[in-house]
XYZ file of C-alpha atoms in Angstrom:
767
model
C 30.009 -27.522 18.472
C 29.675 -23.820 19.179
C 27.396 -23.194 22.135
C 26.469 -19.654 23.012
C 24.849 -19.526 26.407
C 21.611 -17.791 27.253
C 23.509 -15.777 29.836
C 25.695 -14.105 27.192
C 22.683 -13.365 24.987
C 20.780 -11.945 27.948
C 23.772 -9.777 28.837
C 23.892 -8.413 25.306
C 20.161 -7.688 25.412
C 20.545 -5.908 28.742
C 23.335 -3.755 27.340
C 21.102 -2.880 24.386
C 18.278 -1.913 26.725
C 20.655 0.200 28.798
C 21.878 1.927 25.652
C 18.310 2.740 24.611
C 17.506 4.026 28.083
C 20.632 6.211 28.111
C 19.760 7.710 24.766
C 16.227 8.465 25.931
C 17.547 10.142 29.099
C 19.974 12.230 27.057
C 17.114 13.386 24.880
C 14.985 14.414 27.843
C 17.903 16.389 29.243
C 18.897 18.042 25.973
C 15.438 18.928 24.644
C 13.585 21.561 26.697
C 10.814 21.781 24.128
C 10.005 18.473 22.485
C 8.964 18.730 18.868
C 7.451 15.728 17.196
C 9.215 14.885 13.945
C 7.704 13.150 10.950
C 8.652 9.894 9.304
C 10.952 10.037 6.318
C 9.358 9.192 2.967
C 11.035 6.069 1.532
C 10.972 5.410 -2.193
C 11.629 1.942 -3.603
C 11.855 0.326 -7.031
C 10.437 -3.056 -6.000
C 7.905 -3.009 -8.882
C 10.387 -1.528 -11.397
C 8.949 1.953 -10.965
C 9.723 4.517 -8.265
C 7.013 4.302 -5.598
C 6.414 5.155 -1.975
C 7.263 2.166 0.222
C 3.867 2.440 1.925
C 2.019 2.111 -1.391
C 3.767 -1.076 -2.515
C 1.887 -4.314 -1.665
C 5.153 -6.236 -1.349
C 7.185 -7.216 1.714
C 10.262 -5.059 1.113
C 12.979 -3.572 3.329
C 14.873 -0.534 2.051
C 18.106 0.701 3.636
C 19.260 4.076 2.322
C 22.699 5.614 1.946
C 22.499 7.589 5.197
C 21.497 4.574 7.279
C 24.215 2.446 5.700
C 26.816 5.106 6.413
C 25.711 5.901 9.960
C 25.640 2.219 10.922
C 29.048 1.576 9.356
C 27.622 -1.064 6.991
C 30.319 -1.821 4.430
C 29.281 -5.153 2.850
C 25.949 -6.485 1.658
C 25.866 -9.359 4.141
C 25.324 -6.932 7.045
C 21.965 -5.993 5.536
C 20.515 -9.253 6.905
C 20.266 -7.613 10.328
C 17.568 -5.228 9.136
C 15.417 -7.607 7.053
C 13.271 -10.244 8.819
C 13.649 -13.921 7.893
C 16.726 -13.139 5.805
C 20.125 -14.852 5.685
C 22.990 -13.163 3.814
C 26.378 -14.621 4.746
C 29.821 -15.077 3.271
C 30.033 -18.662 2.106
C 32.569 -21.212 3.296
C 36.096 -21.083 1.887
C 36.015 -17.532 0.498
C 35.165 -13.949 1.482
C 33.308 -13.078 -1.722
C 30.810 -15.911 -2.312
C 27.348 -15.338 -0.873
C 24.933 -17.722 0.818
C 21.460 -16.190 0.508
C 18.206 -17.510 1.994
C 14.889 -15.689 2.428
C 11.953 -17.358 4.169
C 13.842 -20.643 4.164
C 14.411 -20.654 0.406
C 17.884 -20.371 -1.145
C 20.837 -22.347 -2.462
C 23.809 -23.389 -0.347
C 26.094 -25.103 -2.890
C 27.919 -22.534 -5.103
C 29.085 -25.080 -7.708
C 28.607 -24.110 -11.368
C 25.334 -25.351 -12.800
C 23.303 -24.809 -9.645
C 20.818 -21.946 -9.717
C 20.305 -19.520 -6.818
C 17.018 -19.214 -4.947
C 17.508 -15.512 -4.178
C 18.239 -13.157 -7.080
C 20.980 -10.518 -6.768
C 20.630 -7.364 -8.893
C 23.025 -4.457 -9.463
C 21.146 -1.529 -11.057
C 18.539 -3.882 -12.577
C 21.245 -6.273 -13.865
C 20.849 -9.854 -12.685
C 23.993 -11.448 -11.195
C 23.643 -15.155 -11.918
C 26.466 -16.634 -9.829
C 27.178 -16.366 -6.072
C 30.945 -15.925 -6.585
C 31.722 -12.256 -5.950
C 28.173 -11.448 -4.836
C 29.279 -10.359 -1.336
C 29.436 -6.802 -2.641
C 31.414 -4.116 -0.859
C 29.252 -1.011 -0.871
C 30.569 1.772 -3.113
C 28.567 4.822 -4.215
C 25.326 3.127 -3.223
C 21.952 4.860 -2.998
C 20.032 2.079 -1.281
C 19.748 -1.674 -0.791
C 16.318 -3.248 -1.187
C 15.365 -6.701 0.091
C 12.240 -8.104 -1.577
C 10.889 -11.094 0.328
C 8.818 -13.817 -1.267
C 8.681 -15.053 -4.884
C 9.287 -12.288 -7.436
C 8.631 -14.489 -10.456
C 6.476 -12.018 -12.400
C 8.694 -8.947 -12.562
C 12.108 -10.499 -11.832
C 11.725 -13.963 -13.291
C 13.295 -17.304 -12.473
C 15.594 -17.934 -9.492
C 13.826 -15.424 -7.236
C 11.640 -17.988 -5.463
C 12.913 -16.795 -2.082
C 13.140 -13.123 -3.016
C 15.532 -10.600 -4.509
C 18.298 -8.269 -3.304
C 18.643 -5.005 -5.241
C 21.837 -2.909 -5.119
C 20.964 0.561 -6.417
C 23.715 3.089 -7.190
C 23.173 6.851 -7.369
C 22.367 8.740 -10.528
C 24.543 11.805 -10.964
C 23.366 15.325 -10.166
C 25.481 17.120 -12.776
C 27.540 19.039 -10.213
C 31.261 18.626 -9.626
C 31.676 16.526 -6.510
C 34.533 14.741 -4.783
C 34.368 12.368 -1.824
C 37.246 10.665 -0.067
C 36.902 8.349 2.894
C 39.556 6.550 4.914
C 39.048 3.894 7.559
C 41.392 2.320 10.085
C 40.407 -0.291 12.593
C 40.844 -3.633 14.276
C 43.100 -6.252 12.696
C 45.002 -3.484 10.927
C 42.021 -2.474 8.784
C 43.081 0.042 6.106
C 40.374 1.175 3.696
C 40.276 4.002 1.185
C 37.265 4.989 -0.951
C 37.187 7.787 -3.519
C 34.072 8.740 -5.470
C 32.982 11.760 -7.438
C 31.591 13.195 -10.649
C 32.621 15.777 -13.216
C 30.339 17.538 -15.749
C 31.785 17.330 -19.258
C 28.901 19.309 -20.806
C 26.867 21.352 -18.331
C 23.492 19.794 -17.550
C 23.978 17.122 -20.226
C 27.059 14.928 -20.027
C 28.698 13.749 -16.789
C 31.335 11.229 -15.819
C 31.380 9.561 -12.439
C 34.085 7.474 -10.832
C 34.706 5.345 -7.810
C 37.705 3.508 -6.420
C 38.186 1.484 -3.275
C 41.033 -0.443 -1.727
C 39.981 -2.513 1.289
C 42.559 -4.304 3.407
C 42.639 -6.119 6.725
C 44.893 -8.612 8.457
C 43.468 -12.021 9.244
C 41.304 -12.783 12.247
C 43.459 -15.899 12.642
C 46.323 -17.818 11.056
C 47.144 -20.933 9.126
C 49.247 -22.637 11.771
C 50.632 -25.465 9.638
C 54.404 -25.461 10.011
C 55.451 -26.251 6.434
C 53.803 -23.364 4.534
C 56.942 -22.115 2.824
C 56.541 -18.722 1.139
C 52.797 -18.690 1.837
C 50.744 -15.950 3.472
C 49.630 -17.422 6.791
C 46.755 -15.006 7.422
C 43.290 -16.536 7.684
C 40.124 -14.445 7.201
C 42.136 -11.532 5.841
C 40.970 -9.025 3.226
C 42.769 -7.614 0.181
C 40.350 -6.152 -2.334
C 40.289 -3.364 -4.905
C 37.213 -2.154 -6.771
C 36.655 0.514 -9.408
C 33.646 1.996 -11.192
C 33.351 4.483 -14.072
C 29.994 5.810 -15.228
C 29.075 8.064 -18.141
C 25.625 9.675 -18.111
C 24.096 11.703 -20.926
C 20.876 13.748 -20.822
C 20.496 15.338 -24.271
C 16.923 16.421 -23.482
C 14.629 16.432 -20.467
C 13.019 13.163 -21.548
C 16.083 11.172 -22.624
C 18.624 9.526 -20.335
C 21.593 7.282 -21.161
C 24.032 5.585 -18.807
C 27.141 3.553 -19.646
C 28.787 1.872 -16.683
C 31.888 -0.237 -16.103
C 32.969 -1.913 -12.891
C 35.802 -4.226 -11.870
C 36.641 -5.981 -8.635
C 39.782 -7.945 -7.737
C 39.693 -9.848 -4.470
C 43.091 -11.300 -3.576
C 42.161 -12.271 -0.033
C 43.405 -15.662 1.078
C 41.226 -18.730 0.962
C 39.378 -19.140 4.232
C 40.516 -22.063 6.320
C 37.922 -23.834 8.431
C 38.040 -24.671 12.116
C 38.333 -28.367 12.974
C 35.601 -29.193 15.462
C 37.027 -32.703 15.994
C 40.625 -33.887 16.403
C 42.128 -35.400 13.280
C 42.393 -39.191 13.143
C 45.363 -39.051 10.752
C 47.466 -36.217 12.172
C 48.700 -35.300 15.629
C 47.605 -31.656 15.384
C 45.125 -30.673 18.130
C 41.927 -28.694 17.627
C 43.091 -25.045 17.280
C 42.638 -22.660 20.191
C 40.893 -20.044 18.026
C 37.951 -20.637 15.682
C 39.784 -18.438 13.148
C 42.895 -20.644 13.085
C 43.284 -23.503 10.643
C 45.651 -26.099 9.254
C 46.139 -26.627 5.541
C 48.223 -28.596 3.073
C 47.286 -26.318 0.187
C 48.448 -22.942 -1.092
C 46.668 -20.188 0.821
C 46.171 -17.839 -2.134
C 42.753 -17.234 -3.622
C 41.394 -14.943 -6.318
C 38.026 -13.559 -7.400
C 37.993 -11.345 -10.491
C 34.759 -9.624 -11.554
C 34.129 -7.252 -14.440
C 30.927 -5.826 -15.848
C 29.731 -3.449 -18.551
C 26.162 -2.128 -18.647
C 24.118 0.296 -20.736
C 20.810 1.902 -19.783
C 18.584 4.039 -22.009
C 15.343 5.643 -20.814
C 12.872 7.615 -22.899
C 10.040 9.402 -21.140
C 7.629 9.384 -24.053
C 5.138 11.433 -22.038
C 4.276 12.172 -18.442
C 2.530 8.809 -18.282
C 4.638 6.532 -20.505
C 8.299 5.553 -20.472
C 10.470 3.038 -22.303
C 13.640 1.640 -20.766
C 16.384 -0.664 -22.042
C 19.021 -2.290 -19.850
C 21.794 -4.374 -21.408
C 24.795 -5.835 -19.607
C 27.722 -8.171 -19.887
C 29.401 -9.641 -16.814
C 32.180 -12.161 -16.295
C 33.965 -13.653 -13.333
C 36.990 -15.866 -12.824
C 37.829 -17.488 -9.536
C 40.623 -20.013 -8.922
C 40.397 -21.153 -5.316
C 41.960 -23.559 -2.814
C 39.527 -25.371 -0.520
C 41.010 -27.656 2.109
C 38.004 -29.696 3.217
C 39.811 -31.624 5.948
C 41.905 -28.673 7.224
C 44.988 -30.677 8.130
C 48.610 -30.557 7.011
C 48.046 -33.725 4.927
C 46.342 -33.981 1.545
C 43.489 -35.981 3.027
C 40.701 -34.157 1.177
C 41.954 -31.130 -0.772
C 39.931 -29.458 -3.494
C 41.616 -26.910 -5.794
C 38.959 -25.489 -8.108
C 38.221 -22.936 -10.826
C 34.945 -21.118 -11.438
C 34.626 -19.297 -14.766
C 31.390 -17.507 -15.686
C 30.089 -15.182 -18.384
C 26.632 -13.727 -18.926
C 24.806 -11.341 -21.261
C 21.409 -9.857 -20.410
C 18.980 -7.611 -22.247
C 15.725 -6.163 -20.939
C 13.232 -3.832 -22.624
C 10.573 -2.260 -20.379
C 7.404 -0.324 -21.182
C 5.758 1.453 -18.243
C 2.477 3.339 -18.462
C 0.290 5.064 -15.902
C -3.233 6.145 -16.717
C -6.300 7.355 -14.879
C -6.783 4.759 -12.167
C -4.339 2.160 -13.467
C -0.638 1.527 -14.135
C 1.174 -1.155 -16.095
C 4.744 -2.479 -16.094
C 5.700 -4.780 -18.974
C 8.825 -6.048 -20.648
C 10.862 -8.534 -22.625
C 13.933 -10.219 -21.164
C 16.802 -12.295 -22.572
C 19.623 -14.030 -20.720
C 22.563 -15.995 -22.118
C 25.118 -17.416 -19.729
C 27.995 -19.856 -19.586
C 29.072 -21.270 -16.252
C 32.108 -23.559 -16.295
C 34.513 -24.998 -13.807
C 36.823 -27.742 -12.661
C 37.648 -29.190 -9.273
C 40.134 -31.834 -8.207
C 39.248 -33.848 -5.111
C 42.670 -35.009 -3.893
C 42.557 -37.911 -1.429
C 45.853 -38.937 0.174
C 44.989 -42.619 0.632
C 48.563 -43.424 1.648
C 48.117 -41.355 4.815
C 45.245 -43.527 5.937
C 47.172 -46.741 5.262
C 50.185 -45.457 7.174
C 47.927 -44.677 10.132
C 46.684 -48.245 10.010
C 50.247 -49.548 9.935
C 50.048 -51.023 6.436
C 53.199 -49.214 5.371
C 52.682 -49.787 1.638
C 53.507 -46.626 -0.340
C 50.655 -45.751 -2.678
C 50.123 -42.756 -4.911
C 47.497 -40.143 -4.205
C 44.032 -40.500 -5.643
C 42.412 -37.575 -7.467
C 38.850 -37.398 -8.682
C 38.604 -34.586 -11.253
C 35.240 -33.207 -12.297
C 34.918 -30.466 -14.894
C 32.267 -29.165 -17.208
C 29.992 -26.343 -18.281
C 26.361 -25.455 -17.861
C 25.255 -23.102 -20.622
C 21.870 -21.446 -20.292
C 19.622 -19.235 -22.336
C 16.346 -17.771 -21.164
C 13.655 -15.715 -22.866
C 10.756 -14.122 -21.048
C 7.842 -11.741 -21.495
C 6.037 -10.199 -18.528
C 3.259 -7.778 -17.676
C 1.891 -6.592 -14.357
C -0.816 -4.035 -13.822
C -2.723 -2.425 -10.979
C -6.223 -1.041 -11.476
C -8.449 0.908 -9.103
C -11.777 -0.893 -8.587
C -13.175 1.887 -6.431
C -11.947 4.745 -4.297
C -10.505 2.294 -1.772
C -10.152 -1.045 -3.553
C -7.589 -1.982 -6.203
C -6.334 -5.171 -7.815
C -2.929 -6.290 -9.099
C -2.591 -8.887 -11.851
C 0.708 -10.085 -13.254
C 2.046 -12.856 -15.440
C 5.381 -13.934 -16.869
C 6.141 -16.582 -19.449
C 9.688 -17.967 -19.422
C 11.356 -20.322 -21.882
C 14.614 -21.865 -20.637
C 17.188 -23.956 -22.437
C 20.189 -25.541 -20.730
C 23.086 -27.446 -22.287
C 25.557 -29.198 -20.017
C 28.462 -31.570 -20.106
C 30.377 -33.206 -17.274
C 33.804 -34.859 -17.360
C 34.444 -37.235 -14.482
C 37.925 -38.753 -14.234
C 39.755 -40.825 -11.595
C 43.578 -40.695 -11.476
C 46.207 -42.262 -9.226
C 48.131 -39.015 -8.867
C 47.899 -35.593 -7.310
C 46.325 -33.345 -9.962
C 45.757 -29.600 -9.951
C 43.548 -27.689 -12.438
C 46.415 -25.707 -13.983
C 50.190 -25.791 -14.357
C 51.944 -23.581 -11.826
C 49.218 -24.089 -9.223
C 52.009 -24.904 -6.810
C 55.630 -24.004 -7.612
C 57.017 -26.287 -10.297
C 53.790 -28.169 -10.946
C 53.182 -29.192 -14.583
C 49.736 -30.500 -15.371
C 49.949 -33.818 -17.268
C 47.968 -34.681 -20.350
C 45.232 -37.218 -19.839
C 42.046 -38.205 -21.605
C 38.976 -36.745 -19.971
C 36.037 -39.028 -19.403
C 32.826 -37.341 -20.544
C 29.957 -38.950 -18.651
C 27.193 -36.489 -19.470
C 26.458 -34.354 -22.526
C 22.827 -33.333 -22.757
C 20.356 -30.498 -23.140
C 16.888 -29.778 -21.801
C 14.125 -27.199 -22.327
C 11.673 -25.909 -19.741
C 8.909 -23.342 -19.919
C 6.869 -21.819 -17.131
C 3.971 -19.437 -16.656
C 4.245 -17.627 -13.291
C 1.266 -15.525 -12.162
C 0.658 -12.958 -9.465
C -2.769 -11.930 -8.158
C -3.337 -9.365 -5.457
C -6.001 -7.160 -3.955
C -5.417 -3.962 -1.970
C -7.675 -1.985 0.341
C -6.641 1.620 1.008
C -8.546 2.296 4.213
C -7.049 5.786 4.470
C -4.042 7.740 3.231
C -1.972 6.131 5.984
C -3.391 2.616 6.160
C -3.415 -0.099 3.481
C -4.190 -3.803 3.647
C -3.223 -6.252 0.922
C -3.512 -9.928 0.076
C -1.645 -11.684 -2.721
C -0.762 -14.971 -4.350
C 2.524 -15.310 -6.258
C 4.406 -18.132 -7.880
C 8.068 -18.418 -8.773
C 10.391 -21.091 -10.067
C 14.058 -21.964 -9.894
C 15.418 -23.267 -13.174
C 16.008 -26.940 -13.793
C 19.599 -28.119 -13.953
C 21.962 -30.985 -14.648
C 24.130 -32.517 -11.946
C 27.588 -30.860 -12.193
C 29.042 -33.833 -10.244
C 27.402 -36.496 -12.409
C 29.104 -39.899 -12.613
C 26.691 -41.203 -15.231
C 24.399 -39.786 -17.911
C 21.614 -39.022 -15.454
C 18.623 -36.856 -16.466
C 18.257 -33.215 -15.467
C 16.368 -32.150 -12.370
C 13.168 -30.251 -13.118
C 12.530 -26.690 -11.878
C 11.584 -26.004 -8.274
C 8.241 -24.283 -7.697
C 7.188 -21.998 -4.831
C 3.564 -20.925 -4.302
C 3.231 -18.103 -1.790
C 0.280 -16.401 -0.098
C 0.658 -13.106 1.761
C -1.605 -10.953 3.916
C -0.125 -7.604 4.855
C -0.607 -4.171 6.328
C 1.259 -0.938 5.524
C 0.480 1.785 8.070
C 1.613 5.109 9.471
C 0.138 6.497 12.689
C 0.266 10.114 13.905
C 3.017 10.904 11.343
C 5.689 9.351 13.557
C 5.007 5.602 13.760
C 5.312 3.279 10.786
C 4.152 -0.318 11.240
C 4.351 -2.798 8.370
C 3.258 -6.377 8.991
C 3.175 -9.374 6.632
C 1.792 -12.858 7.229
C 2.918 -15.456 4.701
C 2.530 -19.092 3.811
C 4.483 -20.919 1.115
C 4.696 -24.363 -0.435
C 8.029 -25.367 -1.966
C 7.678 -28.280 -4.408
C 10.095 -30.377 -6.482
C 13.068 -29.384 -4.369
C 16.357 -30.237 -6.054
C 18.831 -32.104 -3.902
C 22.151 -33.899 -4.227
C 22.207 -37.240 -2.426
C 24.500 -40.259 -2.420
C 23.736 -43.339 -4.455
C 21.442 -45.933 -2.837
C 23.016 -47.951 -0.081
C 26.238 -45.915 0.140
C 27.531 -43.542 2.802
C 29.544 -40.327 3.263
C 32.772 -41.936 2.000
C 31.357 -41.992 -1.545
C 32.062 -39.280 -4.110
C 29.404 -40.383 -6.614
C 26.291 -38.321 -6.112
C 23.005 -37.933 -7.914
C 20.743 -34.916 -8.354
C 16.974 -35.136 -8.365
C 13.677 -33.587 -7.336
C 13.225 -35.340 -4.054
C 10.563 -33.608 -2.034
C 8.586 -30.674 -0.810
C 8.511 -28.351 2.168
C 6.256 -25.652 3.580
C 6.623 -22.549 5.714
C 4.373 -20.156 7.598
C 5.510 -16.967 9.240
C 5.179 -13.332 10.129
C 7.350 -10.273 9.515
C 7.053 -7.009 11.426
C 8.918 -3.767 10.741
C 8.495 -0.733 13.002
C 9.884 2.814 12.837
C 9.090 5.318 15.571
C 10.250 8.945 15.478
C 9.883 10.088 19.077
C 11.347 13.580 18.629
C 13.556 15.510 16.271
C 16.451 13.900 18.136
C 15.358 10.381 18.985
C 14.047 7.564 16.822
C 13.667 3.812 17.193
C 13.383 0.974 14.724
C 12.626 -2.704 15.152
C 12.060 -5.722 12.979
C 10.953 -9.238 13.778
C 10.739 -12.372 11.704
C 9.206 -15.675 12.740
C 9.038 -18.751 10.499
C 7.824 -22.291 11.038
C 9.262 -24.368 8.196
C 9.433 -28.123 7.683
C 10.068 -30.769 5.067
C 6.822 -32.586 4.381
C 8.169 -35.239 2.034
C 11.606 -36.426 0.933
C 11.545 -39.455 -1.344
C 14.632 -41.658 -1.729
C 15.249 -45.253 -2.796
C 16.925 -48.089 -0.965
C 19.397 -50.551 -2.488
C 16.494 -52.647 -3.798
C 14.982 -49.653 -5.574
C 12.055 -49.308 -3.156
C 10.959 -45.738 -2.446
C 10.794 -44.479 1.132
C 10.179 -41.136 2.853
C 13.075 -39.782 4.909
C 11.705 -36.316 5.672
C 12.269 -36.930 9.401
C 16.020 -36.608 8.687
C 15.689 -33.236 6.944
C 15.612 -29.686 8.312
C 15.385 -26.354 6.491
C 18.961 -24.991 6.612
C 20.230 -21.463 7.274
C 16.806 -20.461 8.593
C 16.356 -19.483 12.261
C 12.838 -19.749 13.596
C 13.164 -16.274 15.129
C 15.151 -13.196 14.111
C 14.751 -9.690 15.441
C 16.563 -6.381 15.497
C 16.174 -3.488 17.947
C 17.802 -0.142 17.194
C 17.867 3.433 18.426
C 19.256 6.628 16.891
C 19.907 9.888 18.723
C 20.770 13.127 16.908
C 22.406 16.047 18.676
C 22.691 19.424 16.924
C 25.406 21.814 18.167
C 27.261 24.901 16.958
C 30.303 22.715 16.357
C 28.590 20.143 14.167
C 25.891 17.492 14.281
C 26.208 14.201 16.103
C 24.427 10.945 15.322
C 24.590 8.080 17.818
C 23.024 4.720 17.071
C 23.045 1.221 18.440
C 21.309 -2.020 17.601
C 20.960 -5.523 18.947
C 20.434 -8.264 16.367
C 19.264 -11.732 17.411
C 19.266 -14.973 15.409
C 17.717 -18.137 16.748
C 19.402 -21.504 16.347
C 19.731 -22.998 12.870
C 21.335 -25.936 11.100
C 23.929 -25.667 8.346
C 22.834 -28.696 6.276
C 19.464 -30.087 5.236
C 20.091 -33.819 5.702
C 21.260 -35.208 9.063
C 22.993 -31.945 9.928
C 25.762 -32.340 12.477
C 26.395 -28.596 12.560
C 23.930 -26.499 14.537
C 24.524 -22.908 15.521
C 22.861 -22.023 18.798
C 21.018 -18.720 19.128
C 23.169 -15.642 19.498
C 22.981 -11.858 19.438
C 25.181 -9.118 18.001
C 25.454 -5.760 19.748
C 26.659 -2.832 17.621
C 27.225 0.864 18.302
C 28.202 3.853 16.143
C 28.948 7.519 16.744
C 29.055 9.960 13.807
C 29.997 13.656 13.580
C 29.217 15.997 10.666
C 30.825 19.422 10.338
C 28.602 22.500 10.114
C 29.687 23.172 6.528
C 28.768 19.627 5.517
C 32.241 18.808 4.202
C 33.670 16.632 6.971
C 32.345 13.539 8.677
C 33.846 11.206 11.270
C 32.431 7.865 12.347
C 33.384 5.347 15.022
C 31.793 1.939 14.572
C 31.931 -0.972 17.031
C 30.594 -4.307 15.761
C 29.853 -7.462 17.758
C 30.774 -5.780 21.031
C 30.331 -8.954 23.079
C 32.630 -10.885 20.708
C 30.166 -13.662 19.920
C 31.401 -16.697 17.990
C 28.882 -17.971 15.441
C 29.065 -20.394 12.528
C 28.019 -19.297 9.049
C 29.164 -22.345 7.081
C 30.841 -25.710 7.317
C 31.569 -29.177 5.956
C 30.561 -32.532 7.403
C 32.186 -35.717 6.145
C 31.614 -37.951 9.142
C 28.719 -40.103 10.282
C 27.553 -40.844 13.820
C 29.044 -44.033 15.220
C 26.559 -46.804 14.326
C 27.322 -48.562 17.630
C 26.004 -45.548 19.556
C 24.317 -42.999 17.225
C 22.828 -41.128 20.173
C 26.309 -40.056 21.330
C 27.107 -36.968 19.231
C 30.754 -37.077 20.324
C 31.355 -40.388 18.508
C 31.787 -40.417 14.749
C 32.886 -42.727 11.967
C 35.440 -41.125 9.616
C 34.063 -40.216 6.201
C 35.555 -39.259 2.852
C 39.355 -39.217 3.077
C 39.351 -41.435 6.153
C 39.375 -38.608 8.692
C 36.985 -36.875 11.076
C 36.146 -33.961 8.810
C 33.701 -31.735 10.680
C 34.509 -28.112 9.893
C 33.047 -24.740 10.839
C 33.439 -21.253 9.346
C 32.680 -18.243 11.501
C 31.383 -14.697 11.296
C 33.452 -11.645 12.182
C 34.687 -11.172 15.757
C 34.516 -7.863 17.643
C 35.872 -5.021 15.504
C 36.198 -1.272 16.034
C 36.890 1.167 13.213
C 37.361 4.898 12.680
C 36.244 6.504 9.408
C 37.070 10.045 8.296
C 35.463 11.451 5.169
C 35.677 14.715 3.225
C 33.262 15.893 0.512
C 32.737 18.948 -1.624
């Protein structure tokens, strides 16, 4: 499909090595007296308190504001390069929906009702849905990636891990920052942030605004797109934040925050990897070009309101409350077949609301510390999609010549959830060197769901006006499922730590997490809900610093993933069937290692590296044949979106002059091959590497900064998503070039791709 040769990857690696060598030579030339610098102290909030990274017995990667800025990282998905065994990618069909996997655990399908396997948090507020979760970074302090189940402190749906987006608290000073960026594909970005004290040392208001725009990497090349924007993979987004902080006394803190994002980028069109059976259009020349029979517009609207109150009762005890309300609305056009005919078109709407409340009590005593809390979540996730199948096109191709109306399968419904939880986690010193961590969380979930499943001999869109002049008809919806289910779960954590010295700690832990049970949002009958997924994880790790300039953190892990939820077709049917069932079908396991290294060679030169290796497999997948007899088909399943090997090599060189400070950095990021689908995947991305380089200048007065950022210098093409609605030809299944058309009667094998080579220039001013 998309083969990247070893030669190109080796070339990229050689360039990276040459870059590192050049930086080292420059350092030797520039520095007459070499002074050894010390490692930067990194503070994280992985255990809901501020702690030194090296004291936290959790596999966590933290990327601070300076590193994000100097590497030109503008969206959350780029963070995957710096965290081992992590996949963060923009999902198929849209720029704003995230596909997140950590250690082979995640959720690929973004349909309402499904629960994520990796939790996304914005300032301690859980974001339940993947729509809009590809966050553009604005006024960020750091991004933290917590790997492994976080079921004790963060609750359900963090069985793979958690991503934390932490914004900056205000200083109380008047500040103003403006940043403009121009770049490849007519990139035009503007970000403005700042703060103003309303009452000195007590009341402050902060603000942020961004407008992010870019032309498409490719085009919709269908000829009959009248009055439609033809750009594919473009960007048109605005975001705003307003924050009010109040500190009436030294031990009281209040924050009220509002944020809104409008993403009007076009729907993403996929690249046809096979010629169409029903049209004469060839496979496009560029992987960023596409055909479509649908409108190209798309929309993602996000809005959130949050309130935080913190009371430092004493030097050892604090109470914190975090409450939030978030909602999102996303009408979208997904052309599954990517042709100029309505062979398999899916206009859809996602509509979500959520309210969360969390009350924390943290206490630190002589030789122990405790984090505890109560949590409540109430959410409503609704949607509708119309699967439009132009059956007449297939008959015409076969020469039948009988005009028939289109066929539309409409599925709509809601999945309403409430969740209550209580948790406590404590660490106690057993001796001068030994300590133990014990944690537990009890969660009570309730889910109510209904599904309407209707078949119509017409072309139906979710709303009137979806295309010019379209009026949605009235018809009786067919409710096939209306049910509710309760689940409860106790998730423990047990760990032991050995502090060999101030700079060396070993830890071992066991943790359990669960992903909530759910009803099938595509149900055709009143089928029962799928039970929660369970992950049991064991870790053995080391946190170390050597000679004040080398940090080496290593984690070995093993996990068992049971009761995996999976959508499969009904017994005896194939990929041409829309009816699907959801069930707990099997289990998988994974073993791996994660290594993170930081080496500060001199005041000027530093290196960083990370490596992730994972061996993951399905051990059992139970299905039933047409006679109702169970059989194991685990040999047809592969863990998706999970390369066996990932690594990143980076170098940073700092040059201090009378005319300002320079920061040069480069990194080479490698991902091994991976499949896009669990069952009988026909889409495999071969291994590839991304080579990036940045140069930054800071004025001597600290007000001005300029950055040049080059991404994917070797212009690699790599798939990050796709659709497969074909099956191998039964007459010769070993020949991967022969397929039997699937749903819609066409060869629908589609790929979506990551960004090509881009170069940008950023100029910023602050006071």
